[in-house]
Amino acid sequence: MSSLRILVGCKRVIDYAVKIRVNAGQTAVEVAGVKHSMNPFDEIAVEEAVRLRERHTKDPASGSPKVEEIIAVSCGPAKAQETLRTALAMGADRAIHVEVDEKQAANLQPLAVAQLFRAIIEKEKPHLVILGKQAIDDDAGQTGEMLAGLLNWPQGTFANKIDITGDNAMKVVREIDGGLETLSTKLPAVVTTDLRLNEPRYASLPNIMKAKKKPLVKMTPADLSVDITPRLETIKVTEPSKRQGGKKVESVDELLDKLKNEAGVL
Amino acid sequence: MLAPIRPAALRSLTRQPATWSQQSSVRCFSASSHKLATLLVVEHKNQTVAAASLNALTAAGKLGEKITALVAGNNAQKVAEEVSKLEGVANVVVADDAAYDHGLPEVYAPLVVATQKQMGAKHILAGHTAFGRSILPRAAALMDVAQISDITAIESADTFVRPVYAGNAIATVKSIDPIKVITVRTTAFPAAKTNAQAAAPVEAAPSADKASPTEWVSEELSKSDRPELASAKIVVSGGRALKSKENFELVYKLADAMGAAVGASRAAVDAGYCDNSLQVGQTGKIVAPQLYIALGISGAIQHLAGMKDSKVIVAVNKDADSPIFQIADYGLVGDVFKILPEMTEKLAK
């Protein structure tokens, strides 16, 4: 393997800056008419794939493999194609959309997504799969680990730095609870991105135009022979308990006095 | 005006394991009810049980099943003995092998699966930490079951409560899988206690495939004498308004005057004022201390996700319209560079 094929996952989620609302029936959060965008961790995944290509082209003497192709994959409703076009505009070469209808998409769970990805990976045979460490909607943080388990591939989760050191070797610096940890592993592998891995680029207008012409293949879970039946049933979704807005104090003395005598926490 | 923290969780501290969970699990899995069991995957470092595992043990206790604790690592015997004395642990299985050092999921997940198979565990729990989050989903996939991440409450043997959308919605989910794989939000459950009188029996864990493509190379831990962020009683956090790494020293000084842990907003971490591992929020640490002091932090959704269950929140910010003031119990509008030294000085007295 002197060239590297990278597969990246992108999820369409409610934009991170939106203040979400629980629907009246307490069955889900309101999604209609709400701004969506690519999951921030997935933007980092796409960016890292593109940077690996740039890095390895610029430095051919390093002996690290050239990135031959970047494939962006999204599982979700028809609108997930917008997310894939964003990935293409950032530098992915082609896209695969596993289309599920709106209703199923609302309850498409990490295990099902990992199984869909496995089916695609068995066809596309990438050497490296980069996913976000978690989606900011379900906050599950499972898909990458599950996928690595299903494929029996090594995993480098919460990546802070990725270094392809040779045809079959990779170093990953991970963000762990007390600091950072470095692992060395083999390819193929699954990596999940942490916030500090990179700063994603904005797609330029010419690249957005070009992305419209890049290939995007549609398929269904049935095409991949994957059963996406949810294993978790959502009983209800509620608003978190509201905190009472507190009071303003005028001085440090007043603050310390309140903390000691009113709140009793000092 | 201060709501007590999670009254349900506190109440249950003093209660026996609820009987409903046994009943409902018997209903669900009558075929195997004779061996209802829970597996706790214990995290440890430097021969000490991680605090998160003590919280996860309390959560495991609420299921009302027999709890087996899995301890793996090089020279794991001492940790196993420590675990055997924890209240609620019925027995301990040990995989004493250097392959399990550093918690590599490639070897740990097969061990969890082998242990589950041998003991017939219906529930597998670990703390929602970097360790638990790396291993449990992999193990769940190997068993073809879902995982339930970061639970904050247990409603019954198959129904769990977990925050979604950065804690802006609370979902109650029911699992239809035969095995429930769960990571536990540590701040939502009190730590289990040591019960030195009765040490649980310790036996060897089943063998599992130890071949791993991954090798641990090194780690770089931020050294600190301060309390651990996730379990500290007081947390002092700094944000973008600190403006530099040098100024961030003011946050450390206040923290030291109070015996507090130090946290930070993403902005402060990204700007390099402090270490990554101090980030509080949706993608960093979740904390729920008695007192959380936010200094120069505006209060973005993602930050609030990590600290809004604190008992008392104090905000110091020069912008009176900052969202942080909407959730702060006490707000002080002003310049952090004036207020911080003054607070430090007055608290040091």
Coordinates of C-alpha atoms in Angstrom, one line a residue:
Chain A
M1 CA 0.0 0.0 0.0
S2 CA 1.7 3.0 -1.2
S3 CA -1.5 5.0 -1.4
L4 CA -4.1 5.6 1.1
R5 CA -7.9 5.6 0.8
I6 CA -9.6 7.4 3.5
L7 CA -13.3 7.2 4.4
V8 CA -14.9 9.9 6.5
G9 CA -18.3 9.9 8.2
C10 CA -20.5 13.0 8.3
K11 CA -23.7 13.4 10.2
R12 CA -26.3 16.1 9.6
V13 CA -27.3 17.5 13.0
I14 CA -29.0 20.6 14.4
D15 CA -26.5 23.4 14.3
Y16 CA -24.4 23.7 17.4
A17 CA -25.5 27.3 18.1
V18 CA -29.3 26.6 18.0
K19 CA -31.1 26.7 21.3
I20 CA -33.1 23.5 20.9
R21 CA -36.7 23.0 22.1
V22 CA -38.5 19.8 23.1
N23 CA -41.7 19.3 21.2
A24 CA -45.2 19.5 22.7
G25 CA -45.7 15.8 22.8
Q26 CA -42.4 15.2 24.6
T27 CA -41.4 12.7 22.0
A28 CA -38.4 14.4 20.5
V29 CA -36.9 17.8 20.0
E30 CA -38.3 20.2 17.3
V31 CA -36.3 19.8 14.1
A32 CA -38.7 21.3 11.5
G33 CA -37.4 24.7 10.3
V34 CA -34.4 24.5 12.5
K35 CA -30.9 25.2 11.1
H36 CA -28.9 22.0 10.5
S37 CA -25.2 21.6 9.6
M38 CA -22.4 19.1 9.6
N39 CA -21.6 17.7 13.1
P40 CA -18.6 19.8 14.2
F41 CA -16.5 16.7 15.0
D42 CA -17.2 15.4 11.5
E43 CA -15.9 18.7 10.0
I44 CA -12.7 18.0 11.8
A45 CA -12.7 14.4 10.4
V46 CA -13.1 15.7 6.8
E47 CA -10.5 18.4 7.4
E48 CA -8.0 15.8 8.7
A49 CA -8.4 13.6 5.7
V50 CA -7.8 16.6 3.4
R51 CA -4.8 17.7 5.5
L52 CA -3.3 14.2 5.3
R53 CA -3.5 14.4 1.6
E54 CA -1.9 17.9 1.6
R55 CA 0.8 16.9 4.1
H56 CA 1.7 13.7 2.3
T57 CA 1.9 15.4 -1.1
K58 CA 4.1 18.1 0.1
D59 CA 6.5 15.7 1.8
P60 CA 7.0 12.7 -0.5
A61 CA 10.4 12.0 1.0
S62 CA 8.9 11.0 4.3
G63 CA 8.0 7.6 3.0
S64 CA 4.4 8.1 4.1
P65 CA 1.7 7.0 1.6
K66 CA 0.0 9.4 -0.7
V67 CA -3.7 9.9 -0.2
E68 CA -5.4 8.5 -3.3
E69 CA -9.0 9.1 -2.5
I70 CA -11.3 10.6 0.2
I71 CA -14.8 9.2 0.4
A72 CA -17.4 10.9 2.5
V73 CA -20.3 8.9 3.8
S74 CA -23.5 10.0 5.5
C75 CA -26.5 7.9 6.7
G76 CA -29.6 9.9 7.0
P77 CA -32.6 11.6 5.3
A78 CA -32.5 13.2 1.8
K79 CA -31.1 16.4 3.3
A80 CA -28.0 14.6 4.4
Q81 CA -26.8 15.2 0.8
E82 CA -26.3 18.8 1.7
T83 CA -23.9 17.7 4.4
L84 CA -22.1 15.5 1.9
R85 CA -21.8 18.4 -0.6
T86 CA -20.1 20.4 2.2
A87 CA -17.6 17.5 2.7
L88 CA -17.0 17.5 -1.1
A89 CA -16.5 21.2 -1.1
M90 CA -14.0 20.8 1.7
G91 CA -12.0 18.4 -0.4
A92 CA -13.5 14.9 -0.4
D93 CA -13.5 13.3 -3.8
R94 CA -16.8 11.4 -3.8
A95 CA -19.7 10.7 -1.5
I96 CA -22.0 7.9 -0.6
H97 CA -25.4 8.6 0.9
V98 CA -27.2 5.9 2.7
E99 CA -30.7 7.2 2.6
V100 CA -33.2 6.5 5.3
D101 CA -36.6 8.2 5.6
E102 CA -37.1 11.1 8.0
K103 CA -38.9 9.0 10.5
Q104 CA -36.2 6.2 10.6
A105 CA -33.5 8.8 10.5
A106 CA -34.7 10.3 13.7
N107 CA -34.0 7.1 15.5
L108 CA -31.0 5.7 13.5
Q109 CA -28.7 4.5 16.2
P110 CA -24.9 4.1 16.5
L111 CA -25.0 0.3 16.2
A112 CA -27.0 0.5 12.9
V113 CA -24.7 3.3 11.6
A114 CA -21.7 1.2 12.5
Q115 CA -23.2 -1.8 10.6
L116 CA -23.9 0.4 7.6
F117 CA -20.4 1.7 7.6
R118 CA -19.0 -1.8 7.9
A119 CA -20.9 -2.9 4.8
I120 CA -19.6 0.1 2.9
I121 CA -16.1 -0.4 4.1
E122 CA -16.2 -4.0 2.9
K123 CA -16.9 -2.7 -0.6
E124 CA -14.7 0.3 -0.6
K125 CA -11.8 -1.1 1.3
P126 CA -10.4 2.1 2.8
H127 CA -7.2 2.0 4.8
L128 CA -8.3 4.6 7.3
V129 CA -11.7 5.6 8.6
I130 CA -12.1 8.9 10.4
L131 CA -15.2 9.7 12.3
G132 CA -16.1 12.4 14.9
K133 CA -15.8 11.4 18.5
Q134 CA -19.5 12.1 19.1
A135 CA -22.5 13.7 17.4
I136 CA -23.7 16.7 19.3
D137 CA -27.4 15.7 19.0
D138 CA -27.5 12.2 20.6
D139 CA -24.1 12.7 22.4
A140 CA -23.7 8.9 22.3
G141 CA -20.0 8.8 21.3
Q142 CA -20.2 5.2 20.2
T143 CA -20.1 4.8 16.4
G144 CA -16.3 4.8 15.9
E145 CA -15.7 2.3 18.7
M146 CA -18.5 0.0 17.5
L147 CA -17.3 0.1 13.9
A148 CA -13.7 -0.8 15.0
G149 CA -15.2 -3.6 17.0
L150 CA -17.3 -4.9 14.1
L151 CA -14.3 -4.8 11.7
N152 CA -11.9 -6.1 14.3
W153 CA -9.7 -3.1 13.5
P154 CA -7.6 -1.0 15.9
Q155 CA -9.2 2.2 17.2
G156 CA -7.6 5.6 18.0
T157 CA -10.3 7.5 19.7
F158 CA -10.4 11.2 20.8
A159 CA -7.5 11.9 18.4
N160 CA -5.5 15.1 19.1
K161 CA -2.9 14.2 16.4
I162 CA -2.7 11.6 13.6
D163 CA 0.6 10.7 12.0
I164 CA 0.7 8.1 9.2
T165 CA 4.3 6.9 9.7
G166 CA 4.5 4.4 6.9
D167 CA 2.6 2.1 4.6
N168 CA 0.9 0.2 7.5
A169 CA 1.7 2.2 10.6
M170 CA 0.1 5.1 12.4
K171 CA 0.7 7.1 15.6
V172 CA -2.3 8.6 17.3
V173 CA -2.1 11.1 20.2
R174 CA -5.3 10.8 22.2
E175 CA -7.0 13.2 24.7
I176 CA -7.5 11.2 27.9
D177 CA -8.8 12.3 31.3
G178 CA -5.5 13.4 32.8
G179 CA -3.8 14.7 29.6
L180 CA -2.5 13.0 26.4
E181 CA -1.6 9.5 25.5
T182 CA 0.3 8.2 22.4
L183 CA -0.5 4.9 20.7
S184 CA 1.1 3.3 17.8
T185 CA -1.0 1.0 15.7
K186 CA -1.5 -0.6 12.3
L187 CA -3.7 0.2 9.3
P188 CA -6.4 -0.3 8.5
A189 CA -7.8 1.5 11.5
V190 CA -10.7 3.7 12.8
V191 CA -9.9 7.1 14.3
T192 CA -12.3 9.5 16.0
T193 CA -11.6 13.2 16.2
D194 CA -11.3 15.4 19.2
L195 CA -11.7 19.2 19.0
R196 CA -8.0 19.9 19.0
L197 CA -7.1 17.8 16.1
N198 CA -7.4 20.7 13.6
E199 CA -9.4 23.7 12.7
P200 CA -11.7 23.0 9.8
R201 CA -11.5 25.2 6.7
Y202 CA -14.4 27.0 5.2
A203 CA -15.4 25.8 1.7
S204 CA -14.7 28.5 -0.9
L205 CA -17.3 29.4 -3.4
P206 CA -15.4 27.9 -6.4
N207 CA -15.0 24.7 -4.4
I208 CA -18.7 24.7 -3.5
M209 CA -19.5 25.0 -7.2
K210 CA -17.0 22.2 -8.1
A211 CA -18.5 20.0 -5.4
K212 CA -21.8 20.0 -7.2
K213 CA -20.2 18.0 -10.0
K214 CA -18.4 15.4 -7.8
P215 CA -20.0 12.0 -7.7
L216 CA -22.6 11.2 -5.0
V217 CA -23.9 7.7 -5.0
K218 CA -27.2 6.9 -3.2
M219 CA -28.0 3.6 -1.6
T220 CA -30.3 2.2 1.1
P221 CA -29.8 0.0 4.2
A222 CA -31.5 -2.8 2.2
D223 CA -28.9 -2.5 -0.6
L224 CA -26.3 -3.1 2.2
S225 CA -28.4 -5.8 3.8
V226 CA -28.3 -4.0 7.1
D227 CA -31.3 -4.1 9.5
I228 CA -31.5 -0.7 11.1
T229 CA -34.3 -1.5 13.6
P230 CA -33.6 0.6 16.7
R231 CA -32.5 -1.3 19.8
L232 CA -33.4 1.6 22.1
E233 CA -36.9 3.0 22.3
T234 CA -37.3 6.6 23.3
I235 CA -40.0 6.7 25.9
K236 CA -40.0 10.4 26.3
V237 CA -37.9 13.5 25.9
T238 CA -38.3 16.3 28.4
E239 CA -36.8 19.7 29.2
P240 CA -34.1 19.7 31.8
S241 CA -35.0 21.3 35.1
K242 CA -34.6 25.0 34.9
R243 CA -32.2 26.8 37.2
Q244 CA -33.6 29.8 38.9
G245 CA -31.9 33.0 37.7
G246 CA -30.0 34.2 40.7
K247 CA -29.1 37.6 41.9
K248 CA -26.3 40.1 41.2
V249 CA -24.1 41.1 44.0
E250 CA -22.2 44.4 44.1
S251 CA -18.8 43.5 45.6
V252 CA -16.4 40.7 46.4
D253 CA -17.3 41.1 50.1
E254 CA -21.0 40.7 49.5
L255 CA -20.3 37.7 47.3
L256 CA -18.1 35.9 49.9
D257 CA -20.6 36.8 52.6
K258 CA -23.5 35.2 50.6
L259 CA -21.4 32.1 49.8
K260 CA -20.6 31.7 53.5
N261 CA -23.8 32.6 55.2
E262 CA -26.6 32.2 52.6
A263 CA -25.4 29.3 50.4
G264 CA -23.2 27.7 53.0
V265 CA -20.7 26.5 50.4
L266 CA -17.6 28.2 51.8
Chain B
M1 CA -33.7 29.3 46.5
L2 CA -31.1 26.6 46.1
A3 CA -32.5 23.4 44.9
P4 CA -30.9 20.4 46.6
I5 CA -28.8 18.3 44.2
R6 CA -30.7 15.4 42.7
P7 CA -32.8 14.5 45.7
A8 CA -33.7 11.1 44.1
A9 CA -30.0 10.2 43.9
L10 CA -29.4 11.3 47.5
R11 CA -32.4 9.5 48.9
S12 CA -31.5 6.2 47.2
L13 CA -28.1 6.3 49.0
T14 CA -29.7 5.2 52.1
R15 CA -32.1 2.7 50.5
Q16 CA -31.7 -0.9 49.8
P17 CA -31.5 -1.9 46.2
A18 CA -35.0 -1.3 44.9
T19 CA -37.1 -4.4 44.5
W20 CA -38.8 -3.2 41.4
S21 CA -35.7 -3.7 39.4
Q22 CA -35.6 -7.4 40.3
Q23 CA -39.2 -7.9 39.5
S24 CA -39.0 -6.1 36.2
S25 CA -35.9 -7.9 35.1
V26 CA -37.5 -11.2 36.1
R27 CA -40.4 -10.3 33.8
C28 CA -38.1 -9.4 31.0
F29 CA -35.7 -12.4 31.2
S30 CA -37.6 -15.1 33.1
A31 CA -35.6 -17.8 31.2
S32 CA -32.3 -16.8 32.9
S33 CA -33.6 -15.1 36.0
H34 CA -31.5 -17.6 38.1
K35 CA -28.3 -15.8 37.2
L36 CA -29.2 -12.1 37.0
A37 CA -25.9 -10.4 37.3
T38 CA -24.2 -7.1 36.7
L39 CA -20.7 -6.7 35.5
L40 CA -18.8 -3.6 36.6
V41 CA -15.7 -2.8 34.5
V42 CA -13.3 -1.2 36.9
E43 CA -10.9 1.6 35.9
H44 CA -7.7 2.0 37.8
K45 CA -4.4 3.8 37.6
N46 CA -1.3 3.6 39.6
Q47 CA -2.8 0.8 41.7
T48 CA -5.7 2.9 42.7
V49 CA -9.4 2.5 41.7
A50 CA -10.6 5.5 39.6
A51 CA -13.2 7.6 41.4
A52 CA -15.6 7.1 38.4
S53 CA -15.8 3.4 39.1
L54 CA -17.1 4.1 42.6
N55 CA -19.9 6.2 41.1
A56 CA -20.6 3.5 38.5
L57 CA -20.8 0.9 41.3
T58 CA -23.5 2.9 43.0
A59 CA -25.4 3.0 39.7
A60 CA -24.9 -0.8 39.3
G61 CA -26.3 -1.3 42.8
K62 CA -29.6 0.2 41.8
L63 CA -30.2 -2.7 39.4
G64 CA -30.6 -5.0 42.4
E65 CA -28.5 -7.7 40.9
K66 CA -25.4 -9.5 42.1
I67 CA -22.4 -7.3 41.1
T68 CA -19.2 -8.8 39.8
A69 CA -16.3 -6.4 39.4
L70 CA -13.7 -6.9 36.6
V71 CA -10.2 -5.7 37.3
A72 CA -7.5 -6.1 34.6
G73 CA -3.9 -5.0 34.4
N74 CA -0.4 -5.9 35.4
N75 CA -0.2 -6.7 39.1
A76 CA -3.9 -6.1 39.4
Q77 CA -4.2 -8.2 42.6
K78 CA -3.8 -5.2 44.9
V79 CA -6.5 -3.2 43.1
A80 CA -8.7 -6.4 43.1
E81 CA -8.4 -6.5 46.9
E82 CA -9.3 -2.9 47.2
V83 CA -12.3 -3.5 45.0
S84 CA -13.3 -6.6 47.0
K85 CA -13.9 -4.4 50.0
L86 CA -16.2 -2.0 48.2
E87 CA -19.8 -2.1 49.4
G88 CA -22.0 -3.9 47.0
V89 CA -19.4 -5.9 45.2
A90 CA -20.3 -9.6 45.4
N91 CA -17.2 -10.9 43.7
V92 CA -14.2 -9.8 41.8
V93 CA -12.6 -11.3 38.7
V94 CA -9.0 -10.5 37.9
A95 CA -7.2 -10.6 34.7
D96 CA -3.6 -10.2 35.9
D97 CA -1.7 -9.5 32.7
A98 CA 0.4 -6.7 31.4
A99 CA -1.7 -6.8 28.2
Y100 CA -4.4 -4.9 30.1
D101 CA -2.2 -2.0 31.2
H102 CA -3.3 1.3 29.7
G103 CA -6.8 0.0 29.0
L104 CA -6.4 -0.8 25.3
P105 CA -9.9 -1.4 23.9
E106 CA -8.5 -4.0 21.4
V107 CA -7.8 -6.4 24.3
Y108 CA -10.1 -5.0 26.9
A109 CA -13.4 -5.4 24.9
P110 CA -12.8 -9.1 24.2
L111 CA -12.1 -9.6 27.9
V112 CA -15.4 -7.9 28.8
V113 CA -17.2 -10.1 26.3
A114 CA -15.6 -13.3 27.6
T115 CA -16.5 -12.3 31.2
Q116 CA -20.0 -11.5 30.3
K117 CA -20.4 -14.9 28.6
Q118 CA -19.0 -16.8 31.5
M119 CA -21.2 -15.1 34.2
G120 CA -24.2 -14.3 32.0
A121 CA -24.3 -10.7 33.0
K122 CA -27.4 -8.8 31.9
H123 CA -25.9 -5.4 32.6
I124 CA -22.4 -4.1 32.0
L125 CA -21.4 -0.8 33.5
A126 CA -18.5 1.5 33.6
G127 CA -17.9 5.2 34.2
H128 CA -18.4 7.6 31.3
T129 CA -14.7 8.5 31.1
A130 CA -12.2 8.2 28.3
F131 CA -11.6 4.6 29.5
G132 CA -15.3 3.5 29.6
R133 CA -16.2 5.4 26.4
S134 CA -13.4 3.7 24.5
I135 CA -14.1 0.1 25.7
L136 CA -17.8 -0.3 26.2
P137 CA -19.1 0.6 22.8
R138 CA -16.6 -1.8 21.2
A139 CA -17.6 -4.5 23.6
A140 CA -21.3 -3.8 22.8
A141 CA -20.7 -4.1 19.1
L142 CA -18.9 -7.4 19.6
M143 CA -22.1 -8.7 21.4
D144 CA -24.4 -7.1 18.8
V145 CA -26.2 -4.9 21.4
A146 CA -26.7 -1.2 21.7
Q147 CA -24.9 0.9 24.3
I148 CA -26.6 3.5 26.5
S149 CA -24.1 6.4 27.1
D150 CA -23.8 8.7 30.0
I151 CA -26.9 7.7 32.0
T152 CA -28.0 10.0 34.8
A153 CA -30.7 7.8 36.3
I154 CA -32.0 4.3 36.3
E155 CA -35.8 3.9 36.0
S156 CA -35.9 0.1 35.8
A157 CA -33.7 -2.8 34.6
D158 CA -34.2 -1.8 31.0
T159 CA -35.1 2.0 31.1
F160 CA -32.5 4.7 31.6
V161 CA -32.4 8.5 31.6
R162 CA -29.7 10.3 29.7
P163 CA -29.1 13.9 28.6
V164 CA -28.9 14.6 24.8
Y165 CA -28.3 17.8 22.9
A166 CA -25.6 19.0 25.3
G167 CA -28.0 18.5 28.3
N168 CA -30.7 20.6 26.8
A169 CA -33.1 17.7 26.6
I170 CA -33.4 14.7 28.8
A171 CA -34.3 11.4 27.1
T172 CA -35.7 8.3 28.7
V173 CA -34.8 5.3 26.7
K174 CA -35.8 1.6 27.0
S175 CA -33.5 -1.1 25.7
I176 CA -34.8 -4.1 24.0
D177 CA -31.4 -5.9 23.9
P178 CA -30.8 -8.9 26.2
I179 CA -27.6 -7.2 27.5
K180 CA -27.5 -3.6 28.6
V181 CA -24.1 -2.0 28.1
I182 CA -24.1 1.3 30.0
T183 CA -21.7 4.1 30.8
V184 CA -22.6 6.2 33.9
R185 CA -22.4 9.9 34.3
T186 CA -20.3 10.0 37.4
T187 CA -21.6 13.2 38.9
A188 CA -25.2 11.8 38.8
F189 CA -24.4 9.0 41.4
P190 CA -22.6 9.2 44.7
A191 CA -19.4 7.2 45.2
A192 CA -19.7 3.8 46.7
K193 CA -18.1 3.3 50.1
T194 CA -15.6 0.8 51.3
N195 CA -17.0 -1.9 53.6
A196 CA -13.9 -3.4 55.1
Q197 CA -15.7 -6.1 57.1
A198 CA -16.6 -8.3 54.3
A199 CA -14.2 -8.7 51.4
A200 CA -15.7 -10.3 48.4
P201 CA -14.1 -13.4 46.9
V202 CA -11.5 -12.8 44.2
E203 CA -11.1 -15.2 41.3
A204 CA -9.4 -15.3 37.9
A205 CA -11.2 -13.8 34.9
P206 CA -11.7 -16.0 31.9
S207 CA -9.0 -15.9 29.3
A208 CA -9.6 -13.8 26.2
D209 CA -7.7 -13.0 23.0
K210 CA -4.8 -10.7 24.0
A211 CA -3.3 -10.1 20.5
S212 CA -3.4 -6.4 19.8
P213 CA -2.4 -4.4 16.7
T214 CA -2.1 -1.4 19.0
E215 CA 0.8 -0.6 21.3
W216 CA 0.8 2.0 24.0
V217 CA 3.8 4.3 23.5
S218 CA 3.7 7.1 26.2
E219 CA 1.5 9.5 28.1
E220 CA 1.9 13.1 29.1
L221 CA -0.2 13.8 32.1
S222 CA -0.7 17.2 33.5
K223 CA 0.7 17.2 37.0
S224 CA -1.2 19.0 39.7
D225 CA -1.6 18.8 43.4
R226 CA -5.1 20.2 43.1
P227 CA -8.2 18.0 43.6
E228 CA -9.4 16.1 40.5
L229 CA -11.6 18.2 38.4
A230 CA -14.5 15.7 37.9
S231 CA -14.9 15.0 41.7
A232 CA -13.8 18.3 43.3
K233 CA -16.1 20.1 45.8
I234 CA -15.2 23.5 44.4
V235 CA -14.2 24.3 40.8
V236 CA -12.8 27.6 39.7
S237 CA -12.9 28.0 35.9
G238 CA -11.4 30.6 33.6
G239 CA -12.5 31.6 30.1
R240 CA -11.4 33.8 27.2
A241 CA -11.4 37.0 29.3
L242 CA -8.2 35.8 31.1
K243 CA -6.5 36.8 27.8
S244 CA -3.2 34.9 28.3
K245 CA -1.5 31.9 29.8
E246 CA 0.2 34.2 32.3
N247 CA -3.1 35.7 33.5
F248 CA -4.5 32.3 33.9
E249 CA -2.2 32.0 36.8
L250 CA -4.7 34.2 38.7
V251 CA -7.2 31.3 38.3
Y252 CA -4.8 28.9 39.8
K253 CA -4.1 31.2 42.7
L254 CA -7.7 31.6 43.6
A255 CA -8.2 27.8 43.2
D256 CA -5.3 27.2 45.6
A257 CA -6.7 29.7 48.1
M258 CA -10.0 27.7 48.1
G259 CA -8.6 24.2 47.8
A260 CA -10.4 24.0 44.5
A261 CA -9.9 22.2 41.2
V262 CA -9.3 24.3 38.0
G263 CA -11.5 24.2 35.0
A264 CA -11.7 26.1 31.7
S265 CA -13.9 27.0 28.8
R266 CA -13.1 25.7 25.4
A267 CA -12.0 29.2 24.4
A268 CA -9.4 29.3 27.1
V269 CA -8.1 25.8 26.1
D270 CA -8.1 26.6 22.4
A271 CA -6.2 29.8 23.0
G272 CA -3.6 27.8 24.9
Y273 CA -4.1 29.4 28.3
C274 CA -4.3 26.0 29.9
D275 CA -4.3 22.2 29.3
N276 CA -6.9 20.3 27.3
S277 CA -7.8 18.1 30.2
L278 CA -9.2 21.1 32.1
Q279 CA -12.0 21.8 29.6
V280 CA -15.5 21.7 31.2
G281 CA -18.4 21.2 28.8
Q282 CA -20.2 18.9 26.4
T283 CA -17.0 17.6 25.0
G284 CA -14.8 18.0 28.0
K285 CA -15.4 17.1 31.6
I286 CA -18.9 17.1 33.3
V287 CA -18.7 18.5 36.8
A288 CA -21.3 19.0 39.5
P289 CA -19.4 20.5 42.5
Q290 CA -20.9 22.3 45.5
L291 CA -19.5 25.5 44.1
Y292 CA -18.6 26.4 40.6
I293 CA -17.0 29.8 39.9
A294 CA -17.0 30.9 36.3
L295 CA -14.5 33.7 35.7
G296 CA -14.7 35.5 32.4
I297 CA -16.8 32.7 30.8
S298 CA -19.8 33.9 28.7
G299 CA -21.8 30.7 29.2
A300 CA -22.1 29.1 25.7
I301 CA -24.5 26.1 25.5
Q302 CA -21.6 23.7 25.2
H303 CA -20.0 25.0 28.4
L304 CA -23.2 25.0 30.4
A305 CA -23.6 21.3 29.5
G306 CA -20.7 20.5 31.7
M307 CA -21.5 22.5 34.8
K308 CA -25.1 23.4 35.1
D309 CA -25.8 20.7 37.7
S310 CA -23.4 22.4 40.2
K311 CA -25.1 23.2 43.5
V312 CA -24.1 26.9 43.5
I313 CA -22.9 28.7 40.5
V314 CA -21.0 32.0 40.7
A315 CA -20.3 34.1 37.6
V316 CA -17.8 37.0 37.3
N317 CA -18.0 38.7 34.0
K318 CA -17.8 42.3 32.9
D319 CA -20.7 41.9 30.4
A320 CA -23.9 42.0 32.4
D321 CA -25.8 40.4 29.5
S322 CA -23.7 37.3 29.4
P323 CA -25.8 34.1 29.3
I324 CA -23.9 32.8 32.3
F325 CA -25.8 35.2 34.5
Q326 CA -29.0 33.5 33.6
I327 CA -28.0 30.4 35.4
A328 CA -25.7 31.8 38.1
D329 CA -26.9 31.9 41.6
Y330 CA -24.6 34.8 42.3
G331 CA -23.4 37.2 39.7
L332 CA -20.8 39.9 40.0
V333 CA -20.4 42.2 37.1
G334 CA -16.9 43.5 36.8
D335 CA -13.4 43.1 35.6
V336 CA -11.9 39.7 36.4
F337 CA -8.5 41.2 36.7
K338 CA -9.6 43.3 39.7
I339 CA -12.0 40.9 41.2
L340 CA -9.8 37.8 41.0
P341 CA -6.9 39.1 43.1
E342 CA -9.3 40.7 45.6
M343 CA -11.1 37.4 46.1
T344 CA -7.9 35.5 46.4
E345 CA -6.6 37.9 49.0
K346 CA -9.7 37.8 51.0
L347 CA -10.1 34.1 50.9
A348 CA -6.4 33.5 51.8
K349 CA -7.0 35.3 55.1

